[in-house]
Short mmCIF file of C-alpha atoms in Angstrom, two decimals:
data_model
loop_
_atom_site.label_atom_id
_atom_site.label_comp_id
_atom_site.label_asym_id
_atom_site.label_seq_id
_atom_site.Cartn_x
_atom_site.Cartn_y
_atom_site.Cartn_z
CA UNK A 1 35.09 4.79 94.33
CA UNK A 2 32.89 1.72 94.07
CA UNK A 3 33.59 -1.92 94.85
CA UNK A 4 31.65 -4.40 92.71
CA UNK A 5 31.47 -7.98 93.93
CA UNK A 6 30.64 -11.21 92.12
CA UNK A 7 27.30 -12.95 92.49
CA UNK A 8 25.95 -15.39 95.04
CA UNK A 9 27.40 -18.89 95.25
CA UNK A 10 26.06 -22.22 96.49
CA UNK A 11 28.73 -24.79 97.31
CA UNK A 12 29.03 -28.29 98.71
CA UNK A 13 30.94 -28.99 101.92
CA UNK A 14 34.61 -29.65 101.21
CA UNK A 15 34.64 -27.60 98.02
CA UNK A 16 36.15 -24.17 97.35
CA UNK A 17 34.73 -20.78 96.44
CA UNK A 18 36.36 -17.77 94.82
CA UNK A 19 34.76 -14.35 95.21
CA UNK A 20 35.86 -11.28 93.28
CA UNK A 21 35.86 -7.55 94.06
CA UNK A 22 36.46 -5.00 91.31
CA UNK A 23 37.44 -1.41 92.05
CA UNK A 24 35.71 1.17 89.89
CA UNK A 25 36.70 4.83 89.56
CA UNK A 26 39.59 4.78 91.98
CA UNK A 27 43.14 3.74 92.63
CA UNK A 28 43.46 0.02 93.18
CA UNK A 29 46.98 -1.18 93.62
CA UNK A 30 48.14 0.98 96.53
CA UNK A 31 45.05 0.49 98.67
CA UNK A 32 44.48 -2.56 100.87
CA UNK A 33 41.48 -4.60 99.79
CA UNK A 34 40.11 -6.22 102.94
CA UNK A 35 37.70 -9.15 103.19
CA UNK A 36 35.13 -9.22 106.01
CA UNK A 37 32.33 -11.72 106.48
CA UNK A 38 29.02 -11.73 108.32
CA UNK A 39 27.59 -15.12 109.20
CA UNK A 40 23.94 -15.54 110.22
CA UNK A 41 23.49 -14.55 113.84
CA UNK A 42 27.16 -13.58 114.12
CA UNK A 43 29.17 -10.36 114.00
CA UNK A 44 31.58 -8.96 111.47
CA UNK A 45 34.77 -10.98 111.06
CA UNK A 46 37.92 -9.79 109.29
CA UNK A 47 39.50 -12.48 107.14
CA UNK A 48 42.48 -10.82 105.51
CA UNK A 49 43.73 -8.21 103.07
CA UNK A 50 46.00 -7.58 100.12
CA UNK A 51 47.92 -4.56 98.85
CA UNK A 52 48.67 -5.43 95.23
CA UNK A 53 51.49 -2.98 94.52
CA UNK A 54 53.52 -4.21 97.47
CA UNK A 55 52.55 -7.88 97.03
CA UNK A 56 51.53 -7.75 100.69
CA UNK A 57 48.93 -10.10 102.16
CA UNK A 58 47.74 -10.50 105.72
CA UNK A 59 45.43 -13.20 107.07
CA UNK A 60 43.49 -13.69 110.27
CA UNK A 61 44.97 -16.69 112.13
CA UNK A 62 41.57 -18.37 112.14
CA UNK A 63 41.62 -18.64 108.35
CA UNK A 64 45.34 -19.13 107.76
CA UNK A 65 45.89 -22.12 105.52
CA UNK A 66 42.35 -22.18 104.24
CA UNK A 67 42.07 -18.76 102.62
CA UNK A 68 44.02 -17.18 99.77
CA UNK A 69 43.68 -13.54 98.74
CA UNK A 70 45.04 -12.53 95.36
CA UNK A 71 44.80 -9.59 92.99
CA UNK A 72 44.92 -8.87 89.27
CA UNK A 73 46.25 -5.35 88.94
CA UNK A 74 45.38 -5.11 85.26
CA UNK A 75 41.74 -5.90 86.08
CA UNK A 76 41.55 -3.77 89.24
CA UNK A 77 40.19 -6.87 90.94
CA UNK A 78 40.90 -8.68 94.19
CA UNK A 79 39.89 -12.25 94.91
CA UNK A 80 39.09 -14.25 98.03
CA UNK A 81 39.37 -18.02 97.78
CA UNK A 82 38.19 -20.15 100.67
CA UNK A 83 38.89 -23.88 100.65
CA UNK A 84 37.48 -26.90 102.43
CA UNK A 85 34.13 -25.20 102.93
CA UNK A 86 31.93 -26.17 105.84
CA UNK A 87 28.42 -25.13 106.83
CA UNK A 88 29.81 -22.52 109.23
CA UNK A 89 31.25 -20.68 106.22
CA UNK A 90 27.74 -19.79 105.06
CA UNK A 91 27.92 -16.01 105.23
CA UNK A 92 27.79 -12.70 103.42
CA UNK A 93 31.32 -11.85 102.26
CA UNK A 94 32.25 -8.17 101.87
CA UNK A 95 35.28 -6.52 100.40
CA UNK A 96 36.20 -3.14 101.83
CA UNK A 97 38.98 -0.63 101.58
CA UNK A 98 40.40 1.95 103.97
CA UNK A 99 40.26 5.70 103.55
CA UNK A 100 43.97 6.07 102.93
CA UNK A 101 46.45 4.23 100.78
CA UNK A 102 49.30 2.06 101.96
CA UNK A 103 51.87 4.85 101.64
CA UNK A 104 49.94 6.94 104.17
CA UNK A 105 48.76 4.42 106.69
CA UNK A 106 50.20 0.95 105.99
CA UNK A 107 46.57 -0.17 105.98
CA UNK A 108 45.94 1.08 109.53
CA UNK A 109 42.78 3.01 108.81
CA UNK A 110 39.03 2.61 109.06
CA UNK A 111 37.16 0.98 106.18
CA UNK A 112 35.04 3.55 104.40
CA UNK A 113 34.18 1.92 101.06
CA UNK A 114 32.42 -1.43 101.02
CA UNK A 115 31.10 -3.75 98.37
CA UNK A 116 27.47 -4.87 98.59
CA UNK A 117 28.47 -8.36 99.63
CA UNK A 118 28.47 -11.83 98.10
CA UNK A 119 26.31 -14.49 99.70
CA UNK A 120 28.03 -17.86 99.94
CA UNK A 121 25.86 -20.78 101.01
CA UNK A 122 27.45 -24.09 101.93
CA UNK A 123 24.94 -26.89 101.85
CA UNK A 124 24.89 -30.60 101.06
CA UNK B 1 44.60 -10.86 118.89
CA UNK B 2 43.00 -7.76 120.36
CA UNK B 3 39.56 -8.69 121.67
CA UNK B 4 36.83 -6.07 121.35
CA UNK B 5 33.90 -6.40 123.75
CA UNK B 6 30.75 -4.32 123.35
CA UNK B 7 27.99 -3.69 125.85
CA UNK B 8 25.12 -4.07 125.89
CA UNK B 9 24.33 -6.68 123.22
CA UNK B 10 21.06 -4.87 122.56
CA UNK B 11 19.18 -1.86 123.78
CA UNK B 12 15.78 -0.32 123.22
CA UNK B 13 15.50 3.45 123.40
CA UNK B 14 12.54 5.78 122.93
CA UNK B 15 12.56 8.12 119.97
CA UNK B 16 14.41 11.30 120.84
CA UNK B 17 16.21 9.73 123.78
CA UNK B 18 19.94 9.01 124.16
CA UNK B 19 21.53 5.69 123.23
CA UNK B 20 24.95 4.75 124.56
CA UNK B 21 27.09 1.85 123.41
CA UNK B 22 30.34 0.85 125.07
CA UNK B 23 33.35 -0.88 123.58
CA UNK B 24 36.35 -2.20 125.46
CA UNK B 25 39.59 -3.45 123.93
CA UNK B 26 41.74 -6.12 125.57
CA UNK B 27 44.79 -3.88 125.21
CA UNK B 28 45.38 -0.22 124.55
CA UNK B 29 44.81 0.90 120.97
CA UNK B 30 46.26 4.36 121.56
CA UNK B 31 49.33 5.00 119.47
CA UNK B 32 52.21 6.67 121.25
CA UNK B 33 53.54 7.83 117.88
CA UNK B 34 50.58 10.01 116.91
CA UNK B 35 48.43 10.03 120.07
CA UNK B 36 45.48 8.61 118.12
CA UNK B 37 43.14 5.80 119.07
CA UNK B 38 42.84 3.30 116.23
CA UNK B 39 39.12 2.73 116.69
CA UNK B 40 36.17 2.96 114.31
CA UNK B 41 32.40 2.69 114.69
CA UNK B 42 30.13 1.27 111.99
CA UNK B 43 26.39 1.10 111.50
CA UNK B 44 24.90 -1.87 109.70
CA UNK B 45 21.31 -2.23 108.53
CA UNK B 46 19.90 -5.54 107.25
CA UNK B 47 20.82 -6.21 103.65
CA UNK B 48 23.37 -3.40 103.54
CA UNK B 49 27.12 -3.24 104.01
CA UNK B 50 28.48 -1.55 107.13
CA UNK B 51 28.67 2.22 107.04
CA UNK B 52 31.60 4.01 108.63
CA UNK B 53 30.38 6.54 111.18
CA UNK B 54 33.43 7.46 113.22
CA UNK B 55 37.16 6.92 112.95
CA UNK B 56 40.03 7.68 115.32
CA UNK B 57 37.52 7.10 118.15
CA UNK B 58 35.89 10.51 117.83
CA UNK B 59 36.17 11.83 114.27
CA UNK B 60 32.78 11.84 112.58
CA UNK B 61 32.75 11.00 108.87
CA UNK B 62 31.47 13.52 106.38
CA UNK B 63 27.68 13.33 106.06
CA UNK B 64 27.13 11.54 109.37
CA UNK B 65 24.53 13.37 111.48
CA UNK B 66 25.97 15.20 114.46
CA UNK B 67 23.74 13.25 116.84
CA UNK B 68 26.39 10.52 116.52
CA UNK B 69 29.49 11.05 118.62
CA UNK B 70 32.41 8.94 119.75
CA UNK B 71 34.59 9.27 122.82
CA UNK B 72 37.14 7.42 124.90
CA UNK B 73 40.81 6.54 124.83
CA UNK B 74 43.15 3.67 125.51
CA UNK B 75 40.88 0.69 126.10
CA UNK B 76 37.44 2.18 126.76
CA UNK B 77 35.26 3.80 124.13
CA UNK B 78 31.68 4.99 123.73
CA UNK B 79 29.35 5.68 120.83
CA UNK B 80 26.49 8.02 121.71
CA UNK B 81 23.38 8.76 119.70
CA UNK B 82 22.12 11.90 121.36
CA UNK B 83 18.55 11.78 120.08
CA UNK B 84 17.52 8.48 118.56
CA UNK B 85 15.71 8.62 115.24
CA UNK B 86 13.76 5.83 113.57
CA UNK B 87 16.41 5.51 110.86
CA UNK B 88 19.06 4.75 113.51
CA UNK B 89 17.65 1.25 114.11
CA UNK B 90 20.62 -0.94 113.20
CA UNK B 91 23.46 -3.00 114.57
CA UNK B 92 26.52 -1.00 115.61
CA UNK B 93 30.08 -2.37 115.66
CA UNK B 94 33.34 -1.06 117.00
CA UNK B 95 36.58 -2.11 115.28
CA UNK B 96 40.24 -1.72 116.11
CA UNK B 97 42.76 -1.11 113.33
CA UNK B 98 45.76 -0.83 115.63
CA UNK B 99 47.11 -4.30 114.92
CA UNK B 100 46.22 -7.14 112.60
CA UNK B 101 44.10 -9.11 112.68
CA UNK B 102 41.65 -6.20 112.68
CA UNK B 103 38.91 -7.19 115.10
CA UNK B 104 35.32 -6.13 115.65
CA UNK B 105 33.11 -6.09 118.68
CA UNK B 106 30.22 -8.57 118.66
CA UNK B 107 27.75 -5.84 117.75
CA UNK B 108 24.99 -3.96 119.59
CA UNK B 109 21.47 -4.02 118.24
CA UNK B 110 19.61 -0.74 118.70
CA UNK B 111 15.82 -0.76 118.57
CA UNK B 112 12.98 1.63 119.29
CA UNK B 113 11.20 1.23 122.62
#
């Protein structure tokens, strides 16, 4: 299984960004696609996840209201959209999926497949 | 939210020596249903995504060298590198997947002394 992410983005404060994550060579719709970011000088931060088949999304309270995670099952692709960008959102955004599908673990599993990351820079 | 706190923030160890990283959760992440600790350890090198080393607190992933081991239960966990190699220089994170939001420790940077 491989997760292929979209390319780097440069955005203005107050704008939005949408990052994609395509699953290659693996099941897509019954696995949770998670989004995790790494800001400069900071640690890993989980933002939310989606399980397409069950239409289930979960968001970290910190990002609730500002982030939307969606999926296109036909394209094996998940999306992260972050609105009202500020400089603190400058970070490397990763998608990742757990070892087991939602039937087995309800998403409660370690993340063993990761995309390479998408750099989002927020700058005036 | 479950808060994960790692210690130390950084450590420098001589090649071949032992490195120990601690991780403490603000509440127990041991499931009474299956008696498993919902804790993972990751290694991250600059410019690379995190790599899963250990799940269920002590289960090493396939292909991970056996110098890496995890232990602990409930709220207190440890990652041990028994004999540090040059390629182990990285930042290490613990993560709980017991309850959303999944949360990570702040990271521990491991360097060569």
